[in-house]
mmCIF file of C-alpha atoms in Angstrom:
data_model
loop_
_atom_site.group_PDB
_atom_site.id
_atom_site.type_symbol
_atom_site.label_atom_id
_atom_site.label_comp_id
_atom_site.label_asym_id
_atom_site.label_seq_id
_atom_site.Cartn_x
_atom_site.Cartn_y
_atom_site.Cartn_z
ATOM 1 C CA MET A 119 -13.663 6.244 7.559
ATOM 2 C CA HIS A 120 -11.943 5.510 10.856
ATOM 3 C CA ASN A 121 -11.128 8.428 13.122
ATOM 4 C CA PRO A 122 -8.166 8.714 13.024
ATOM 5 C CA PRO A 123 -7.747 7.126 9.572
ATOM 6 C CA LEU A 124 -6.411 3.562 9.634
ATOM 7 C CA VAL A 125 -3.533 2.784 7.263
ATOM 8 C CA LEU A 126 -2.330 -0.783 6.721
ATOM 9 C CA VAL A 127 1.372 -0.922 5.788
ATOM 10 C CA ALA A 128 2.219 -4.191 4.021
ATOM 11 C CA ASP A 129 5.950 -4.672 3.521
ATOM 12 C CA ASP A 130 8.445 -7.451 4.200
ATOM 13 C CA ASP A 131 11.237 -4.935 4.869
ATOM 14 C CA GLU A 132 10.944 -4.578 8.654
ATOM 15 C CA ASP A 133 13.096 -1.429 8.833
ATOM 16 C CA PHE A 134 11.190 0.394 6.140
ATOM 17 C CA LYS A 135 7.833 -0.707 7.548
ATOM 18 C CA GLU A 136 8.844 0.614 10.964
ATOM 19 C CA ILE A 137 10.022 3.960 9.563
ATOM 20 C CA LEU A 138 6.831 4.528 7.569
ATOM 21 C CA SER A 139 4.600 3.362 10.432
ATOM 22 C CA THR A 140 6.358 5.651 12.906
ATOM 23 C CA LYS A 141 5.970 8.613 10.544
ATOM 24 C CA LEU A 142 2.260 7.831 10.039
ATOM 25 C CA LEU A 143 1.697 7.528 13.794
ATOM 26 C CA GLY A 144 3.416 10.900 14.239
ATOM 27 C CA GLU A 145 0.934 12.365 11.759
ATOM 28 C CA ASN A 146 -2.013 11.066 13.831
ATOM 29 C CA PHE A 147 -2.874 8.021 11.747
ATOM 30 C CA GLU A 148 -3.781 4.671 13.218
ATOM 31 C CA VAL A 149 -1.444 2.031 11.756
ATOM 32 C CA ALA A 150 -1.612 -1.728 11.261
ATOM 33 C CA GLU A 151 1.212 -3.743 9.721
ATOM 34 C CA ALA A 152 1.512 -6.859 7.572
ATOM 35 C CA LYS A 153 4.708 -8.737 6.689
ATOM 36 C CA ASP A 154 3.498 -10.149 3.358
ATOM 37 C CA GLY A 155 0.564 -10.203 0.975
ATOM 38 C CA ARG A 156 -1.183 -13.088 2.720
ATOM 39 C CA GLU A 157 -1.183 -11.270 6.062
ATOM 40 C CA ALA A 158 -2.252 -8.047 4.300
ATOM 41 C CA ILE A 159 -5.321 -9.810 2.863
ATOM 42 C CA ILE A 160 -6.261 -11.246 6.274
ATOM 43 C CA LYS A 161 -5.816 -7.914 8.066
ATOM 44 C CA ALA A 162 -7.618 -5.960 5.334
ATOM 45 C CA LYS A 163 -10.632 -8.261 5.642
ATOM 46 C CA SER A 164 -10.763 -7.989 9.422
ATOM 47 C CA LEU A 165 -9.775 -4.337 9.940
ATOM 48 C CA LEU A 166 -11.161 -2.718 6.764
ATOM 49 C CA PRO A 167 -8.476 0.002 6.724
ATOM 50 C CA ASP A 168 -9.050 3.320 4.999
ATOM 51 C CA LEU A 169 -5.901 2.889 2.903
ATOM 52 C CA ILE A 170 -3.302 0.179 2.288
ATOM 53 C CA VAL A 171 0.308 0.914 1.378
ATOM 54 C CA MET A 172 1.292 -2.300 -0.446
ATOM 55 C CA ASP A 173 4.835 -3.322 -1.306
ATOM 56 C CA ILE A 174 4.997 -5.301 -4.537
ATOM 57 C CA GLN A 175 7.738 -7.866 -3.960
ATOM 58 C CA MET A 176 6.932 -9.844 -0.807
ATOM 59 C CA PRO A 177 7.101 -13.527 0.153
ATOM 60 C CA GLU A 178 4.107 -15.864 0.266
ATOM 61 C CA VAL A 179 1.697 -13.675 -1.709
ATOM 62 C CA ASN A 180 3.149 -10.668 -3.529
ATOM 63 C CA GLY A 181 1.542 -7.241 -3.501
ATOM 64 C CA THR A 182 0.059 -7.553 -6.971
ATOM 65 C CA GLU A 183 -1.664 -10.843 -6.088
ATOM 66 C CA ALA A 184 -2.921 -9.346 -2.817
ATOM 67 C CA VAL A 185 -4.425 -6.319 -4.592
ATOM 68 C CA LEU A 186 -6.181 -8.541 -7.126
ATOM 69 C CA GLU A 187 -7.568 -10.714 -4.313
ATOM 70 C CA LEU A 188 -8.800 -7.689 -2.356
ATOM 71 C CA ALA A 189 -10.453 -6.274 -5.494
ATOM 72 C CA ARG A 190 -12.430 -9.538 -5.925
ATOM 73 C CA ASN A 191 -13.719 -9.499 -2.331
ATOM 74 C CA GLN A 192 -16.992 -7.653 -1.736
ATOM 75 C CA ALA A 193 -15.920 -6.357 1.690
ATOM 76 C CA THR A 194 -12.491 -5.067 0.617
ATOM 77 C CA LYS A 195 -12.909 -3.981 -2.980
ATOM 78 C CA GLY A 196 -13.519 -0.345 -2.000
ATOM 79 C CA ILE A 197 -10.361 0.044 0.091
ATOM 80 C CA LYS A 198 -7.881 2.532 -1.355
ATOM 81 C CA ILE A 199 -4.577 0.829 -2.135
ATOM 82 C CA VAL A 200 -1.260 2.387 -3.078
ATOM 83 C CA PHE A 201 1.504 0.273 -4.582
ATOM 84 C CA PHE A 202 4.839 1.010 -2.974
ATOM 85 C CA SER A 203 8.206 -0.180 -4.271
ATOM 86 C CA ASN A 204 11.847 0.725 -4.668
ATOM 87 C CA LEU A 205 11.974 -1.006 -8.059
ATOM 88 C CA MET A 206 12.197 1.200 -11.119
ATOM 89 C CA TYR A 207 10.305 -1.462 -13.114
ATOM 90 C CA PRO A 208 8.332 -3.496 -10.555
ATOM 91 C CA TRP A 209 6.532 -5.514 -13.216
ATOM 92 C CA PRO A 210 9.140 -6.986 -15.600
ATOM 93 C CA GLY A 211 7.998 -6.830 -19.179
ATOM 94 C CA VAL A 212 5.468 -4.066 -18.544
ATOM 95 C CA LYS A 213 6.553 -0.779 -20.048
ATOM 96 C CA LYS A 214 3.422 1.195 -19.171
ATOM 97 C CA ASP A 215 3.465 4.112 -16.773
ATOM 98 C CA LYS A 216 3.607 2.680 -13.226
ATOM 99 C CA GLY A 217 0.702 4.821 -12.039
ATOM 100 C CA GLU A 218 -1.555 3.831 -14.903
ATOM 101 C CA PHE A 219 -0.667 0.143 -14.634
ATOM 102 C CA SER A 220 -1.274 0.306 -10.873
ATOM 103 C CA LYS A 221 -4.798 1.560 -11.579
ATOM 104 C CA GLU A 222 -5.410 -1.267 -14.046
ATOM 105 C CA LEU A 223 -4.504 -3.756 -11.297
ATOM 106 C CA GLY A 224 -6.858 -2.140 -8.767
ATOM 107 C CA ALA A 225 -4.632 0.288 -6.855
ATOM 108 C CA ILE A 226 -5.081 4.042 -7.052
ATOM 109 C CA THR A 227 -1.454 5.009 -7.637
ATOM 110 C CA PHE A 228 2.213 4.054 -7.279
ATOM 111 C CA LEU A 229 4.693 5.568 -4.838
ATOM 112 C CA SER A 230 8.431 5.019 -4.792
ATOM 113 C CA LYS A 231 10.194 4.091 -1.565
ATOM 114 C CA GLU A 232 12.866 6.528 -2.695
ATOM 115 C CA ASP A 233 10.429 9.449 -2.397
ATOM 116 C CA ASP A 234 10.826 11.800 0.549
ATOM 117 C CA LEU A 235 8.763 10.597 3.527
ATOM 118 C CA THR A 236 7.058 13.984 3.788
ATOM 119 C CA LYS A 237 5.913 13.667 0.167
ATOM 120 C CA ILE A 238 4.646 10.127 0.823
ATOM 121 C CA ILE A 239 2.648 11.261 3.875
ATOM 122 C CA THR A 240 1.251 14.249 1.947
ATOM 123 C CA THR A 241 0.128 11.940 -0.866
ATOM 124 C CA ILE A 242 -1.525 9.569 1.634
ATOM 125 C CA LYS A 243 -3.384 12.502 3.223
ATOM 126 C CA GLU A 244 -4.540 13.727 -0.197
ATOM 127 C CA LEU A 245 -5.742 10.268 -1.206
ATOM 128 C CA LEU A 246 -7.692 9.862 2.030
ATOM 129 C CA ALA A 247 -9.279 13.293 1.589
ATOM 130 C CA GLN A 248 -10.717 12.205 -1.768
ATOM 131 C CA SER A 249 -14.099 10.510 -1.461
#
């Protein structure tokens, strides 16, 4: 693990990415950013972050495709990934619990962008504390 922990925030919403990144920096995390799934894959392979916060709906390569690609790569398959979305049903046609379906796709959980930022940061800290 990096010291301080490195979190990659992948989101095409510049304002939201900036808010989350600023909050993480204020909590003594190192932060890298990606504007879409393609850039997230490239940065994950080069930086090997401790955790990735991955938006689902992004241009180029969406978050789901990026997570599947990272799970297939030997160097990145162990990186903790959290899906992050403001969509109530981010995967149309899938009626499973978002957290459980996230795990099936290779992420460890699902967070809503509507959650309080303090709760999001607390969850990130808890996930990083788990080995």
